[in-house]
Tab-separated table of C-alpha atoms in Angstrom:
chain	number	residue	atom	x	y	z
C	1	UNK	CA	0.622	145.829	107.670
C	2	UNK	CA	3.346	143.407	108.294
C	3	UNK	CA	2.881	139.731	106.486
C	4	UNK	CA	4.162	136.826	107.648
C	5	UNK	CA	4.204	132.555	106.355
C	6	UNK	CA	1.591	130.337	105.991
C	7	UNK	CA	2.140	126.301	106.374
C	8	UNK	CA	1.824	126.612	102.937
C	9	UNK	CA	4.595	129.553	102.420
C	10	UNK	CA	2.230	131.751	101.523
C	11	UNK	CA	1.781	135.459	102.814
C	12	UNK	CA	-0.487	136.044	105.348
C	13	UNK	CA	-0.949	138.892	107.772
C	14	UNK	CA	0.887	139.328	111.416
C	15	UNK	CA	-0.955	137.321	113.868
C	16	UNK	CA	-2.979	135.162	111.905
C	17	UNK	CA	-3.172	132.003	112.341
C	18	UNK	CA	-4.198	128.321	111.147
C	19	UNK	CA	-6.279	128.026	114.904
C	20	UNK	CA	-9.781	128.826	115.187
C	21	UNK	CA	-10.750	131.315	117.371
C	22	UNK	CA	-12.821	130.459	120.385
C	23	UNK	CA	-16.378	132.064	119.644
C	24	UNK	CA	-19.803	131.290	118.604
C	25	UNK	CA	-20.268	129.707	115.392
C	26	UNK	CA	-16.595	128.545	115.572
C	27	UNK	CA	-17.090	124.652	116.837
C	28	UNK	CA	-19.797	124.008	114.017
C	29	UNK	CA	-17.299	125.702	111.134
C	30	UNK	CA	-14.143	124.227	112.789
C	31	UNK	CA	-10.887	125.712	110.814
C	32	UNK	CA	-9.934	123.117	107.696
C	33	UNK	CA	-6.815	122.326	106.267
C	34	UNK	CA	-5.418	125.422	104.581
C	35	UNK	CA	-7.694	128.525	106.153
C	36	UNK	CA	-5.881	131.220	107.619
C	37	UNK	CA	-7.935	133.031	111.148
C	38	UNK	CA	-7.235	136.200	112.593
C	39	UNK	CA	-8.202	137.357	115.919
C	40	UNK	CA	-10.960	140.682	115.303
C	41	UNK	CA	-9.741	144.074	116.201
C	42	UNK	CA	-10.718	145.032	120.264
C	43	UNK	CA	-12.794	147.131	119.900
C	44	UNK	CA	-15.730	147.556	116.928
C	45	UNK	CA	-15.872	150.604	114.418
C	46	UNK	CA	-19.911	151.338	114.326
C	47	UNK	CA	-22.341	149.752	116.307
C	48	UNK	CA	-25.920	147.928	114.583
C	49	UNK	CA	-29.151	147.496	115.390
C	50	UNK	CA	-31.167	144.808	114.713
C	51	UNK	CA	-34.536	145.441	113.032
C	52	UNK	CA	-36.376	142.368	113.651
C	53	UNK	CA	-35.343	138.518	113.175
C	54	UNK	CA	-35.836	135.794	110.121
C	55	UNK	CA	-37.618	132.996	110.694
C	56	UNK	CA	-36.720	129.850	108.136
C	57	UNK	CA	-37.474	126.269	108.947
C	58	UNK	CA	-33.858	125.573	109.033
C	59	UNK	CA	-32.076	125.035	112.938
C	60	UNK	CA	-28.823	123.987	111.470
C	61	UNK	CA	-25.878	124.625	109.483
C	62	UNK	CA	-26.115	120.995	107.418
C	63	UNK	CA	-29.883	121.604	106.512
C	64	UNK	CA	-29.554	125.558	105.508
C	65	UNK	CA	-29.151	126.186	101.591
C	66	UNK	CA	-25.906	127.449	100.549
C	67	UNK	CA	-27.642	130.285	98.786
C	68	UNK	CA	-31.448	131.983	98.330
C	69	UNK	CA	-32.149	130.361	95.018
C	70	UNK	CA	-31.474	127.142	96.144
C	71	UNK	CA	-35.132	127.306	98.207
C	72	UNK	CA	-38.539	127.633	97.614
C	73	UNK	CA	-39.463	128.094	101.600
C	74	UNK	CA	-41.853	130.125	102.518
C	75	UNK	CA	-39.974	132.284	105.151
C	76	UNK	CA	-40.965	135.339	107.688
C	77	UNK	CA	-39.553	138.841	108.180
C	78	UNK	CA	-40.464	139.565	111.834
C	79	UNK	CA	-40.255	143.088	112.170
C	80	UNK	CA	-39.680	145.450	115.208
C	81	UNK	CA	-43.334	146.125	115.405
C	82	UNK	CA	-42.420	150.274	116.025
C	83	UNK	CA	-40.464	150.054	112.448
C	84	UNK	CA	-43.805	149.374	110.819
C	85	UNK	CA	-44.409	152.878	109.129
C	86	UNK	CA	-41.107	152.409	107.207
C	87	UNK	CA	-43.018	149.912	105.055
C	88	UNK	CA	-44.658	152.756	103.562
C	89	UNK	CA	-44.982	152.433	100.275
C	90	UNK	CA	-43.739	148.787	99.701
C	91	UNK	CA	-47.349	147.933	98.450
C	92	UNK	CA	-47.154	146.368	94.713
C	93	UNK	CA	-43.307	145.560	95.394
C	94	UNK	CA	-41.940	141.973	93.761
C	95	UNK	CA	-38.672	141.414	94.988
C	96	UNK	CA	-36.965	143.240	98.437
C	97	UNK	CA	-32.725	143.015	99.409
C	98	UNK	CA	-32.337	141.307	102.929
C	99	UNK	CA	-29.142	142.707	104.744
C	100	UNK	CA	-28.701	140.071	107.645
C	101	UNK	CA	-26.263	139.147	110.528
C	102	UNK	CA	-25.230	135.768	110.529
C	103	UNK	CA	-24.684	135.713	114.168
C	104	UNK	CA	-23.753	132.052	114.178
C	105	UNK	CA	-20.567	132.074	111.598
C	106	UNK	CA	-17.122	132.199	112.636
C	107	UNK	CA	-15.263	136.097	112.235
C	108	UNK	CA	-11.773	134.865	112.155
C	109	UNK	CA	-11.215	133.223	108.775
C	110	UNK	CA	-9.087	135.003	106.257
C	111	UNK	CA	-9.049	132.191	103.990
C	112	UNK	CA	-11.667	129.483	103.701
C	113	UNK	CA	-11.915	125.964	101.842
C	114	UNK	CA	-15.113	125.606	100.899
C	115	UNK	CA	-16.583	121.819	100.794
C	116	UNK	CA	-17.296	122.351	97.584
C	117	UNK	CA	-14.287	123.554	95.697
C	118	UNK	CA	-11.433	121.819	97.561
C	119	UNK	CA	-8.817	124.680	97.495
C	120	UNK	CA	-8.377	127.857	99.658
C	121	UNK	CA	-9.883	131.217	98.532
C	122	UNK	CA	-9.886	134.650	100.028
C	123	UNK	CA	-12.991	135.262	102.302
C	124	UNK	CA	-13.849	138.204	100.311
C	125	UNK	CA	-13.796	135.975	97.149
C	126	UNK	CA	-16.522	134.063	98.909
C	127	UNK	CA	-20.203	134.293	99.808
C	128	UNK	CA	-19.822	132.203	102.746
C	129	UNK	CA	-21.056	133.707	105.883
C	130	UNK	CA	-17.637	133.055	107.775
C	131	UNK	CA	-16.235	137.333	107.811
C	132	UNK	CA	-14.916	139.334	109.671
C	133	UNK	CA	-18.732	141.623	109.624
C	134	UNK	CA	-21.127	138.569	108.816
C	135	UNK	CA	-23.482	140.646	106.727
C	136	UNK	CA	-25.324	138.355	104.617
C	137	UNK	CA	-27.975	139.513	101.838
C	138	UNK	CA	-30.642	137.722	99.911
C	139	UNK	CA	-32.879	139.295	96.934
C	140	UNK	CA	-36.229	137.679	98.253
C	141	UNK	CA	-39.056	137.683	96.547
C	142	UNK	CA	-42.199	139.555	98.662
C	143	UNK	CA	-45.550	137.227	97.977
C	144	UNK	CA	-47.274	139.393	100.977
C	145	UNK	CA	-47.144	141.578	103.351
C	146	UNK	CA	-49.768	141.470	107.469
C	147	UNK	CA	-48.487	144.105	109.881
C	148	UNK	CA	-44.902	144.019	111.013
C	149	UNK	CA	-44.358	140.660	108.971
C	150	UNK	CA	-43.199	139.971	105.875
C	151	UNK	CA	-43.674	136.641	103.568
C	152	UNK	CA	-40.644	135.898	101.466
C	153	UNK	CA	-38.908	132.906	99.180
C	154	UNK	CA	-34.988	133.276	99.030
C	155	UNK	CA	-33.481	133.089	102.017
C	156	UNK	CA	-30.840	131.019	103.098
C	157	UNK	CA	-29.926	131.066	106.768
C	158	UNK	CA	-31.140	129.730	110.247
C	159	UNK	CA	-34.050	130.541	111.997
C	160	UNK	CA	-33.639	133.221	114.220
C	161	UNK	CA	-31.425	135.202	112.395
C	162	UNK	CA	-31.056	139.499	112.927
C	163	UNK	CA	-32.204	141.563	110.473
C	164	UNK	CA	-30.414	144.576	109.949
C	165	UNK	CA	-32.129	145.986	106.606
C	166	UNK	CA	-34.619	145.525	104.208
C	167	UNK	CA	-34.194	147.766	100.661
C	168	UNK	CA	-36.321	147.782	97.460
C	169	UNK	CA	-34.678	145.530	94.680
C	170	UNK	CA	-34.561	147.783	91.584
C	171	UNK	CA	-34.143	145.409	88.193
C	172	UNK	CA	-32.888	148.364	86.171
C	173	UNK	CA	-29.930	148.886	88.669
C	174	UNK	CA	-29.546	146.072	90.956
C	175	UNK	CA	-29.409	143.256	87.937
C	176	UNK	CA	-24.831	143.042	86.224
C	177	UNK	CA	-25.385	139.912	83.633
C	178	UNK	CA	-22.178	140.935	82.709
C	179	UNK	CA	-21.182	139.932	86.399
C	180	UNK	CA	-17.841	137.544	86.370
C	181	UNK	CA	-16.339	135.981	89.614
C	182	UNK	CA	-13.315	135.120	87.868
C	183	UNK	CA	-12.106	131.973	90.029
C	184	UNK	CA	-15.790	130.769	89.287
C	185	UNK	CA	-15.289	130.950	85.523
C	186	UNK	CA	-11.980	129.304	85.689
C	187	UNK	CA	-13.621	126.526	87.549
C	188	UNK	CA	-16.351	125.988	84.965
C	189	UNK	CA	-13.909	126.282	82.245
C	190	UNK	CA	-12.196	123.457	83.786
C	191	UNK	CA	-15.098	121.322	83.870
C	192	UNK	CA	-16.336	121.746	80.482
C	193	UNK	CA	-12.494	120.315	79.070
Protein backbone atom coordinates (compact mmCIF):
# COMPACT_ATOMS: atom_id res chain seq x y z
CA UNK A 1 0.00 0.00 0.00
CA UNK A 2 1.26 3.33 -1.00
CA UNK A 3 1.87 5.98 2.09
CA UNK A 4 1.70 9.35 1.81
CA UNK A 5 2.25 12.86 4.52
CA UNK A 6 0.46 13.79 7.31
CA UNK A 7 0.21 17.70 8.49
CA UNK A 8 2.43 16.43 10.83
CA UNK A 9 5.02 14.68 8.21
CA UNK A 10 4.18 11.62 9.28
CA UNK A 11 3.29 8.47 7.07
CA UNK A 12 -0.04 7.75 6.50
CA UNK A 13 -1.81 5.65 3.92
CA UNK A 14 -3.03 6.86 0.20
CA UNK A 15 -6.24 8.60 0.56
CA UNK A 16 -6.48 9.29 4.04
CA UNK A 17 -7.21 12.16 5.25
CA UNK A 18 -7.43 14.77 8.28
CA UNK A 19 -11.57 15.22 7.17
CA UNK A 20 -14.16 13.29 8.75
CA UNK A 21 -16.16 11.26 6.80
CA UNK A 22 -19.81 12.03 6.43
CA UNK A 23 -21.66 9.10 8.37
CA UNK A 24 -23.41 8.27 11.47
CA UNK A 25 -21.63 8.69 14.58
CA UNK A 26 -19.27 11.13 12.75
CA UNK A 27 -20.86 14.75 13.91
CA UNK A 28 -20.84 13.62 17.71
CA UNK A 29 -16.90 12.29 17.37
CA UNK A 30 -15.97 15.19 15.00
CA UNK A 31 -12.15 14.56 13.69
CA UNK A 32 -9.52 16.44 16.32
CA UNK A 33 -6.39 17.93 15.73
CA UNK A 34 -3.94 15.24 14.65
CA UNK A 35 -6.37 12.03 13.62
CA UNK A 36 -5.88 10.66 10.37
CA UNK A 37 -9.64 9.18 8.48
CA UNK A 38 -9.88 6.97 5.70
CA UNK A 39 -12.79 6.43 3.57
CA UNK A 40 -14.00 2.28 4.20
CA UNK A 41 -13.47 -0.08 1.38
CA UNK A 42 -16.92 -0.26 -1.15
CA UNK A 43 -17.94 -2.99 -0.57
CA UNK A 44 -17.89 -5.21 3.00
CA UNK A 45 -15.95 -8.63 3.42
CA UNK A 46 -18.67 -10.79 5.60
CA UNK A 47 -21.92 -9.77 6.45
CA UNK A 48 -23.39 -9.89 10.56
CA UNK A 49 -26.28 -10.49 12.17
CA UNK A 50 -27.47 -9.00 15.02
CA UNK A 51 -28.61 -11.23 17.90
CA UNK A 52 -30.62 -9.00 19.95
CA UNK A 53 -29.91 -5.30 21.33
CA UNK A 54 -28.35 -3.82 24.85
CA UNK A 55 -30.27 -1.83 26.77
CA UNK A 56 -28.12 0.67 29.30
CA UNK A 57 -29.55 3.80 30.79
CA UNK A 58 -27.12 5.77 28.85
CA UNK A 59 -28.65 7.90 25.41
CA UNK A 60 -25.42 9.66 24.88
CA UNK A 61 -21.89 9.67 24.13
CA UNK A 62 -20.93 12.31 27.24
CA UNK A 63 -22.90 10.15 29.85
CA UNK A 64 -21.61 6.48 28.59
CA UNK A 65 -18.51 5.07 30.67
CA UNK A 66 -15.37 4.87 28.85
CA UNK A 67 -15.10 1.24 29.83
CA UNK A 68 -17.31 -1.79 31.69
CA UNK A 69 -15.63 -1.44 35.03
CA UNK A 70 -16.23 1.97 35.28
CA UNK A 71 -20.25 1.00 36.05
CA UNK A 72 -22.21 -0.69 38.37
CA UNK A 73 -25.62 -0.43 36.08
CA UNK A 74 -27.77 -2.90 36.03
CA UNK A 75 -28.10 -3.47 32.19
CA UNK A 76 -30.30 -5.92 29.77
CA UNK A 77 -29.34 -8.41 27.05
CA UNK A 78 -32.48 -8.46 24.86
CA UNK A 79 -32.25 -11.45 22.97
CA UNK A 80 -33.77 -12.58 19.57
CA UNK A 81 -36.42 -14.48 21.35
CA UNK A 82 -35.84 -17.69 18.57
CA UNK A 83 -31.96 -17.69 19.86
CA UNK A 84 -33.23 -18.72 23.26
CA UNK A 85 -32.16 -22.51 23.22
CA UNK A 86 -28.52 -21.36 22.70
CA UNK A 87 -28.58 -20.38 26.38
CA UNK A 88 -28.43 -23.90 27.12
CA UNK A 89 -26.38 -24.57 29.64
CA UNK A 90 -25.43 -21.00 30.87
CA UNK A 91 -27.17 -21.88 34.26
CA UNK A 92 -24.55 -21.36 37.31
CA UNK A 93 -22.39 -19.05 34.88
CA UNK A 94 -20.60 -15.75 36.71
CA UNK A 95 -19.21 -13.74 34.16
CA UNK A 96 -20.26 -13.86 30.03
CA UNK A 97 -17.97 -11.86 26.92
CA UNK A 98 -20.33 -9.29 25.09
CA UNK A 99 -19.22 -8.91 21.34
CA UNK A 100 -21.19 -5.65 20.30
CA UNK A 101 -21.58 -3.19 17.31
CA UNK A 102 -21.16 0.21 18.16
CA UNK A 103 -23.34 1.39 15.44
CA UNK A 104 -23.02 5.01 16.47
CA UNK A 105 -18.96 5.50 16.25
CA UNK A 106 -17.24 6.92 13.42
CA UNK A 107 -15.30 4.02 10.85
CA UNK A 108 -12.89 6.38 9.33
CA UNK A 109 -10.27 7.20 11.96
CA UNK A 110 -6.84 5.75 11.56
CA UNK A 111 -5.47 7.70 14.27
CA UNK A 112 -7.36 9.09 17.24
CA UNK A 113 -6.55 11.67 20.16
CA UNK A 114 -8.17 10.58 22.89
CA UNK A 115 -9.48 13.40 25.50
CA UNK A 116 -7.68 11.84 27.83
CA UNK A 117 -4.12 11.39 26.74
CA UNK A 118 -3.57 14.47 24.53
CA UNK A 119 -1.42 12.86 21.74
CA UNK A 120 -2.34 10.73 18.64
CA UNK A 121 -2.31 6.88 18.83
CA UNK A 122 -3.05 4.19 16.34
CA UNK A 123 -6.79 3.08 16.44
CA UNK A 124 -5.73 -0.38 16.99
CA UNK A 125 -3.67 0.83 20.04
CA UNK A 126 -7.00 1.99 21.36
CA UNK A 127 -10.21 0.66 22.89
CA UNK A 128 -12.20 3.41 21.62
CA UNK A 129 -15.14 2.41 19.63
CA UNK A 130 -14.11 4.73 16.58
CA UNK A 131 -12.76 1.43 13.84
CA UNK A 132 -12.96 0.60 10.93
CA UNK A 133 -15.41 -2.86 12.27
CA UNK A 134 -16.81 -1.22 15.59
CA UNK A 135 -16.81 -4.47 17.49
CA UNK A 136 -16.84 -3.64 21.02
CA UNK A 137 -16.65 -6.36 23.96
CA UNK A 138 -17.34 -6.23 27.64
CA UNK A 139 -16.68 -9.21 30.28
CA UNK A 140 -20.12 -8.67 32.14
CA UNK A 141 -20.91 -10.14 34.99
CA UNK A 142 -24.45 -12.44 34.67
CA UNK A 143 -26.54 -11.76 38.17
CA UNK A 144 -29.67 -13.57 36.27
CA UNK A 145 -31.05 -14.88 33.66
CA UNK A 146 -35.80 -14.70 32.56
CA UNK A 147 -36.36 -15.97 29.03
CA UNK A 148 -34.63 -14.29 26.14
CA UNK A 149 -33.12 -11.60 28.64
CA UNK A 150 -30.18 -11.34 30.30
CA UNK A 151 -29.20 -9.13 33.58
CA UNK A 152 -25.65 -7.88 33.46
CA UNK A 153 -23.09 -5.15 35.24
CA UNK A 154 -20.19 -4.07 32.80
CA UNK A 155 -21.24 -2.59 29.99
CA UNK A 156 -20.32 0.51 28.58
CA UNK A 157 -22.25 1.73 25.57
CA UNK A 158 -25.68 3.36 24.58
CA UNK A 159 -28.89 2.01 24.82
CA UNK A 160 -29.92 0.33 21.92
CA UNK A 161 -26.89 -1.09 20.92
CA UNK A 162 -26.62 -4.66 18.47
CA UNK A 163 -25.52 -7.55 19.89
CA UNK A 164 -23.61 -9.72 17.83
CA UNK A 165 -22.34 -12.46 20.47
CA UNK A 166 -22.46 -13.58 23.78
CA UNK A 167 -19.46 -16.33 24.89
CA UNK A 168 -18.71 -17.94 28.30
CA UNK A 169 -15.80 -16.02 30.14
CA UNK A 170 -13.34 -18.78 31.14
CA UNK A 171 -10.87 -17.37 34.18
CA UNK A 172 -8.30 -20.06 33.47
CA UNK A 173 -7.92 -18.81 29.79
CA UNK A 174 -9.51 -15.57 29.27
CA UNK A 175 -7.55 -13.77 32.42
CA UNK A 176 -3.13 -12.33 30.88
CA UNK A 177 -1.99 -10.39 34.31
CA UNK A 178 1.02 -10.36 32.53
CA UNK A 179 -0.97 -8.16 29.92
CA UNK A 180 1.20 -4.80 28.96
CA UNK A 181 -0.17 -2.02 26.58
CA UNK A 182 3.12 -0.58 26.29
CA UNK A 183 2.17 3.23 25.50
CA UNK A 184 -0.02 2.76 28.75
CA UNK A 185 2.99 1.82 30.87
CA UNK A 186 5.06 4.56 29.47
CA UNK A 187 2.35 6.91 30.45
CA UNK A 188 2.19 5.73 34.05
CA UNK A 189 5.85 5.67 34.25
CA UNK A 190 5.72 9.22 33.43
CA UNK A 191 3.42 10.08 36.07
CA UNK A 192 4.97 8.39 38.88
CA UNK A 193 8.54 10.72 38.12
Amino acid sequence: MEHGSDAAGGDRPEGATDTPAAGKGASEFGVRPGEITRALPERPDAGLYFIGRLRTPWTDRASCPKNGRESEELCTVELDPDLVPALDGLEGTTHLWLLYWMDRAPRDLLVQVPRQYGRGRGTFALRSPARPNPIAMSAVRLVGMEGNRLSVIGLDCLDGTPLLDIKPYFASTDCHPEAVVGWHCERRESFVK
